[in-house]
Short mmCIF file of C-alpha atoms in Angstrom, two decimals:
data_model
loop_
_atom_site.label_atom_id
_atom_site.label_comp_id
_atom_site.label_asym_id
_atom_site.label_seq_id
_atom_site.Cartn_x
_atom_site.Cartn_y
_atom_site.Cartn_z
CA UNK A 280 -61.69 57.84 32.66
CA UNK A 281 -61.30 56.02 35.98
CA UNK A 282 -59.59 52.62 35.97
CA UNK A 283 -60.22 49.82 38.47
CA UNK A 284 -58.26 46.56 38.49
CA UNK A 285 -60.47 44.64 40.89
CA UNK A 286 -64.18 44.03 41.40
CA UNK A 287 -63.85 44.44 45.16
CA UNK A 288 -64.60 47.60 47.15
CA UNK A 289 -65.89 49.60 44.19
CA UNK A 290 -66.95 53.05 45.47
CA UNK A 291 -70.60 54.04 45.33
CA UNK A 292 -70.04 56.67 42.64
CA UNK A 293 -68.57 54.01 40.31
CA UNK A 294 -71.52 51.62 40.64
CA UNK A 295 -74.59 51.48 38.43
CA UNK A 296 -72.70 51.62 35.15
CA UNK A 297 -73.97 50.42 31.81
CA UNK A 298 -71.02 48.33 30.71
CA UNK A 299 -69.74 46.57 27.61
CA UNK A 300 -68.01 43.30 28.47
CA UNK A 301 -65.26 41.63 26.41
CA UNK A 302 -61.58 41.61 25.51
CA UNK A 303 -61.65 44.69 23.23
CA UNK A 304 -58.34 43.88 21.53
CA UNK A 305 -57.99 46.58 18.90
CA UNK A 306 -61.20 48.37 19.99
CA UNK A 307 -62.38 47.84 16.41
CA UNK A 308 -65.69 48.84 14.82
CA UNK A 309 -67.42 45.74 16.21
CA UNK A 310 -66.32 46.68 19.70
CA UNK A 311 -67.44 50.26 19.11
CA UNK A 312 -70.88 48.93 18.12
CA UNK A 313 -71.07 47.10 21.48
CA UNK A 314 -70.03 50.31 23.24
CA UNK A 315 -72.72 52.30 21.45
CA UNK A 316 -75.37 49.84 22.63
CA UNK A 317 -74.15 50.39 26.20
CA UNK A 318 -74.63 54.15 26.03
CA UNK A 319 -77.65 55.13 28.13
CA UNK A 320 -78.50 57.41 31.02
CA UNK A 321 -75.78 55.92 33.24
CA UNK A 322 -71.98 56.02 33.41
CA UNK A 323 -70.47 54.18 30.44
CA UNK A 324 -68.28 51.29 31.57
CA UNK A 325 -66.13 48.58 30.08
CA UNK A 326 -65.35 45.28 31.76
CA UNK A 327 -62.27 43.66 30.26
CA UNK A 328 -59.47 41.34 31.28
CA UNK A 329 -55.70 41.42 31.64
CA UNK A 330 -53.81 39.56 30.42
CA UNK A 331 -55.84 38.56 27.38
CA UNK A 332 -57.40 35.10 27.97
CA UNK A 333 -55.51 33.67 24.99
CA UNK A 334 -52.23 34.52 26.72
CA UNK A 335 -53.34 32.42 29.69
CA UNK A 336 -54.76 29.45 27.79
CA UNK A 337 -52.06 29.32 25.06
CA UNK A 338 -48.97 30.92 26.64
CA UNK A 339 -46.55 29.50 24.07
CA UNK A 340 -48.29 30.94 21.03
CA UNK A 341 -46.99 33.68 18.76
CA UNK A 342 -47.70 37.27 19.85
CA UNK A 343 -51.19 38.18 18.67
CA UNK A 344 -52.38 41.26 20.56
CA UNK A 345 -53.27 44.27 18.46
CA UNK A 346 -52.69 46.65 21.33
CA UNK A 347 -51.25 46.81 24.80
CA UNK A 348 -53.46 47.44 27.81
CA UNK A 349 -52.20 51.05 27.80
CA UNK A 350 -53.23 51.56 24.18
CA UNK A 351 -56.60 49.95 24.83
CA UNK A 352 -57.20 52.28 27.78
CA UNK A 353 -56.27 55.33 25.71
CA UNK A 354 -58.62 54.31 22.88
CA UNK A 355 -61.53 53.60 25.23
CA UNK A 356 -61.04 56.97 26.91
CA UNK A 357 -61.21 58.68 23.51
CA UNK A 358 -64.53 56.92 22.88
CA UNK A 359 -66.06 58.41 26.02
CA UNK A 360 -65.79 55.50 28.45
CA UNK A 361 -66.17 56.72 32.03
CA UNK A 362 -65.19 53.58 33.96
CA UNK A 363 -62.75 50.86 32.93
CA UNK A 364 -62.80 47.66 34.99
CA UNK A 365 -59.63 45.81 33.91
CA UNK A 366 -59.93 42.57 35.86
CA UNK A 367 -57.16 39.98 36.47
CA UNK A 368 -58.07 37.14 34.16
CA UNK A 369 -56.25 34.24 35.90
CA UNK A 370 -58.42 34.77 38.99
CA UNK A 371 -61.60 35.47 37.03
CA UNK A 372 -61.10 32.29 34.95
CA UNK A 373 -61.46 30.16 38.07
CA UNK A 374 -64.96 31.43 38.82
CA UNK A 375 -68.03 29.51 37.71
CA UNK A 376 -70.41 31.29 35.35
CA UNK A 377 -72.90 31.82 38.18
CA UNK A 378 -70.28 33.26 40.54
CA UNK A 379 -68.97 35.56 37.79
CA UNK A 380 -72.46 36.96 37.20
CA UNK A 381 -73.35 37.28 40.88
CA UNK A 382 -70.08 38.21 42.58
CA UNK A 383 -68.42 40.20 39.79
CA UNK A 384 -71.08 41.80 37.57
CA UNK A 385 -73.95 42.24 40.03
CA UNK A 386 -72.57 42.55 43.56
CA UNK A 387 -68.94 43.46 42.89
CA UNK A 388 -69.26 46.07 40.14
CA UNK A 389 -72.94 46.84 40.69
CA UNK A 390 -73.70 47.05 36.98
CA UNK A 391 -77.14 48.16 35.84
CA UNK A 392 -76.78 47.00 32.22
CA UNK A 393 -74.46 44.54 30.47
CA UNK A 394 -73.78 44.51 26.72
CA UNK A 395 -71.71 41.87 24.97
CA UNK A 396 -71.33 40.12 21.63
CA UNK A 397 -73.36 37.09 20.62
CA UNK A 398 -70.29 34.82 20.87
CA UNK A 399 -69.35 35.82 24.44
CA UNK A 400 -68.47 32.90 26.75
CA UNK A 401 -67.58 33.19 30.42
CA UNK A 402 -66.99 31.22 33.60
CA UNK A 403 -64.73 28.28 34.30
CA UNK A 404 -64.51 26.02 31.28
CA UNK A 405 -66.33 28.69 29.23
CA UNK A 406 -69.55 27.19 30.55
CA UNK A 407 -71.59 30.40 30.39
CA UNK A 408 -73.13 31.81 27.20
CA UNK A 409 -75.44 34.68 26.33
CA UNK A 410 -78.55 32.64 27.25
CA UNK A 411 -77.14 32.10 30.74
CA UNK A 412 -76.22 35.79 30.89
CA UNK A 413 -79.80 36.87 30.07
CA UNK A 414 -81.18 34.50 32.71
CA UNK A 415 -78.64 35.71 35.26
CA UNK A 416 -79.44 39.33 34.57
CA UNK A 417 -83.13 38.74 35.22
CA UNK A 418 -82.39 37.07 38.56
CA UNK A 419 -79.63 39.40 39.70
CA UNK A 420 -81.09 42.74 38.65
CA UNK A 421 -79.13 43.93 35.60
CA UNK A 422 -80.36 44.40 32.04
CA UNK A 423 -78.67 42.46 29.24
CA UNK A 424 -78.27 43.43 25.59
CA UNK A 425 -76.67 41.07 23.06
CA UNK A 426 -75.00 42.73 20.09
CA UNK A 427 -75.07 41.08 16.67
CA UNK A 428 -71.73 40.66 14.91
CA UNK A 429 -70.98 43.68 12.73
CA UNK A 430 -70.27 43.14 9.05
CA UNK A 431 -72.71 40.40 7.99
CA UNK A 432 -71.03 37.66 5.95
CA UNK A 433 -67.60 39.26 6.52
CA UNK A 434 -67.75 40.25 10.19
CA UNK A 435 -65.34 42.77 11.61
CA UNK A 436 -62.83 40.75 13.61
CA UNK A 437 -59.39 40.96 15.16
CA UNK A 438 -58.36 38.08 12.87
CA UNK A 439 -59.19 40.06 9.73
CA UNK A 440 -57.30 43.07 11.10
CA UNK A 441 -54.23 40.96 11.84
CA UNK A 442 -54.31 39.60 8.29
CA UNK A 443 -54.43 43.11 6.81
CA UNK A 444 -51.48 44.20 8.95
CA UNK A 445 -49.45 41.08 8.17
CA UNK A 446 -49.92 41.79 4.46
CA UNK A 447 -48.86 45.44 4.75
CA UNK A 448 -52.36 46.89 4.25
CA UNK A 449 -52.67 49.39 7.13
CA UNK A 450 -55.49 51.35 5.45
CA UNK A 451 -57.58 48.18 5.18
CA UNK A 452 -56.88 47.49 8.84
CA UNK A 453 -57.94 51.06 9.67
CA UNK A 454 -61.22 50.55 7.82
CA UNK A 455 -62.01 47.60 10.10
CA UNK A 456 -60.71 49.30 13.22
CA UNK A 457 -62.39 52.64 12.69
CA UNK A 458 -59.05 54.29 13.50
CA UNK A 459 -55.39 53.93 12.56
CA UNK A 460 -53.63 50.90 13.98
CA UNK A 461 -51.39 52.28 16.70
CA UNK A 462 -48.36 51.11 18.63
CA UNK A 463 -48.00 52.92 21.94
CA UNK A 464 -45.65 53.05 24.88
CA UNK A 465 -42.68 54.80 26.44
CA UNK A 466 -39.77 55.87 24.23
CA UNK A 467 -36.79 53.63 24.91
CA UNK A 468 -33.10 54.41 24.91
CA UNK A 469 -31.49 52.85 21.86
CA UNK A 470 -28.12 52.84 20.12
CA UNK A 471 -28.74 56.44 18.95
CA UNK A 472 -27.54 55.60 15.41
CA UNK A 473 -30.36 57.65 13.87
CA UNK A 474 -29.13 60.81 15.59
CA UNK A 475 -25.66 60.29 14.13
CA UNK A 476 -27.20 59.80 10.66
CA UNK A 477 -29.27 62.97 10.87
CA UNK A 478 -32.55 61.14 11.53
CA UNK A 479 -33.04 60.84 15.31
CA UNK A 480 -35.71 58.26 16.12
CA UNK A 481 -38.06 57.50 18.97
CA UNK A 482 -37.92 53.77 19.66
CA UNK A 483 -40.82 51.69 20.98
CA UNK A 484 -40.98 48.04 21.99
CA UNK A 485 -43.38 45.76 20.10
CA UNK A 486 -42.94 42.93 22.59
CA UNK A 487 -46.10 40.86 22.94
CA UNK A 488 -47.82 42.49 19.98
CA UNK A 489 -48.84 41.05 16.63
CA UNK A 490 -46.20 42.22 14.17
CA UNK A 491 -47.40 44.07 11.07
CA UNK A 492 -45.40 43.48 7.90
CA UNK A 493 -41.82 44.50 8.56
CA UNK A 494 -40.69 47.57 6.70
CA UNK A 495 -41.07 51.32 6.50
CA UNK A 496 -44.34 53.20 7.08
CA UNK A 497 -45.73 56.71 6.81
CA UNK A 498 -47.12 57.39 10.28
CA UNK A 499 -49.10 59.80 12.42
CA UNK A 500 -47.55 60.32 15.84
CA UNK A 501 -49.18 61.58 19.01
CA UNK A 502 -46.79 62.66 21.77
CA UNK A 503 -49.02 61.97 24.75
CA UNK A 504 -47.21 63.86 27.50
CA UNK A 505 -44.55 66.43 28.26
CA UNK A 506 -43.82 69.90 26.87
CA UNK A 507 -43.80 68.60 23.28
CA UNK A 508 -47.22 66.91 23.55
CA UNK A 509 -49.13 67.11 20.28
CA UNK A 510 -49.66 65.55 16.85
CA UNK A 511 -46.88 65.07 14.31
CA UNK A 512 -46.21 63.42 10.96
CA UNK A 513 -43.37 60.95 10.66
CA UNK A 514 -41.83 57.88 9.12
CA UNK A 515 -41.24 54.61 10.98
CA UNK A 516 -39.07 51.57 10.44
CA UNK A 517 -40.57 48.40 11.89
CA UNK A 518 -38.09 45.56 11.93
CA UNK A 519 -34.87 44.00 13.15
CA UNK A 520 -32.31 46.43 11.64
CA UNK A 521 -30.47 43.83 9.53
CA UNK A 522 -27.65 46.20 8.57
CA UNK A 523 -26.61 46.44 12.22
CA UNK A 524 -27.03 42.75 13.09
CA UNK A 525 -30.01 43.21 15.40
CA UNK A 526 -32.58 40.46 15.84
CA UNK A 527 -35.23 41.86 18.20
CA UNK A 528 -38.03 43.71 16.38
CA UNK A 529 -38.88 47.24 17.38
CA UNK A 530 -40.32 50.34 15.76
CA UNK A 531 -38.13 53.41 15.25
CA UNK A 532 -39.90 56.65 14.34
CA UNK A 533 -38.50 59.88 12.93
CA UNK A 534 -40.84 62.79 13.65
CA UNK A 535 -40.89 65.58 11.07
CA UNK A 536 -40.44 69.15 12.28
CA UNK A 537 -39.66 68.02 15.80
CA UNK A 538 -36.81 69.03 18.05
CA UNK A 539 -36.58 67.70 21.56
CA UNK A 540 -35.99 64.75 23.88
CA UNK A 541 -38.70 62.08 24.08
CA UNK A 542 -36.93 59.48 26.20
CA UNK A 543 -39.37 57.80 28.63
CA UNK A 544 -42.26 59.90 27.28
CA UNK A 545 -45.29 57.97 26.06
CA UNK A 546 -46.11 58.26 22.37
CA UNK A 547 -48.60 56.67 19.98
CA UNK A 548 -47.57 55.75 16.42
CA UNK A 549 -50.38 55.24 13.88
CA UNK A 550 -49.54 53.22 10.74
CA UNK A 551 -50.95 54.92 7.62
CA UNK A 552 -49.14 53.63 4.50
CA UNK A 553 -46.63 50.87 3.86
CA UNK A 554 -43.70 52.29 1.88
CA UNK A 555 -41.25 49.43 1.37
CA UNK A 556 -39.82 46.27 2.95
CA UNK A 557 -36.87 46.25 5.30
CA UNK A 558 -33.60 46.27 3.31
CA UNK A 559 -29.87 45.82 3.80
CA UNK A 560 -27.64 48.54 2.34
CA UNK A 561 -24.10 48.70 1.02
CA UNK A 562 -22.79 51.31 3.44
CA UNK A 563 -24.15 54.34 5.28
CA UNK A 564 -24.40 56.72 2.26
CA UNK A 565 -26.92 54.40 0.58
CA UNK A 566 -28.85 54.05 3.83
CA UNK A 567 -28.98 57.83 4.38
CA UNK A 568 -30.14 58.42 0.80
CA UNK A 569 -32.93 55.89 1.23
CA UNK A 570 -33.97 57.43 4.56
CA UNK A 571 -34.33 60.81 2.86
CA UNK A 572 -36.39 59.26 0.05
CA UNK A 573 -38.61 57.48 2.59
CA UNK A 574 -39.16 60.71 4.54
CA UNK A 575 -40.00 62.69 1.38
CA UNK A 576 -42.48 60.06 0.24
CA UNK A 577 -44.10 59.81 3.67
CA UNK A 578 -44.49 63.61 3.85
CA UNK A 579 -46.29 63.64 0.51
CA UNK A 580 -48.64 60.85 1.53
CA UNK A 581 -49.47 62.34 4.91
CA UNK A 582 -49.97 65.84 3.55
CA UNK A 583 -52.60 64.38 1.22
CA UNK A 584 -54.73 63.01 4.10
#
């Protein structure tokens, strides 16, 4: 998948795409439906925005994103997207609806077909809607398809997915997503306590992301690069490590049957089952015993998939 972060100077072989347009946070089943409607005899494209518009319009709000831009790119690539146009939203937000259609979609990206959801709004002040988009497409030379919301009376939405994750229901979230909810990024250097306890962990930041229910999860892990690249089972602790006086959430993952160094390598951790809440323990022996019990339970759950 080729990634462009501007609508200027797009090469000829990246023009003419049939593109889905939207934020695609989570790349859930509703987004996948929009993508499927964009599949035709042309390169499959996605036009999205970074940062998410909500981060621009409500910068002081609680973290809400289901995935980072990296995770979104990885998921779209898995779904067969050829061209990802990840446009800078602060600049795009200043354009009128007409300029967005003409200068970005038609002339800039050279799209042949645009697909978006029925609730899509665009242009400065959110002045443009799907009626304006259809009219603009007719004048500017690109086809327009409007996708109905998926799910009927209970539409698939990022809000419903966040609720499932907040309540510790990762399988319900996965049903709406069409895939496991994943946290992705480079493995960070931590305090290395897990190594000393016999359970070395790969630590990821969750900064800027909606936090699932804090606690311990059975997980599926993809190591995305390096000599140990591949798929593994594991157990993750998502939280603030109360026993050690930490207060910044992160996710620490112990990979089963793995031996190696993952520092700075990119991994993807998929939440499968919620095992228990985050706890404080009376000393290291109790903590180690619980870690073993968590790992044994996670292995049994994951082996049953």
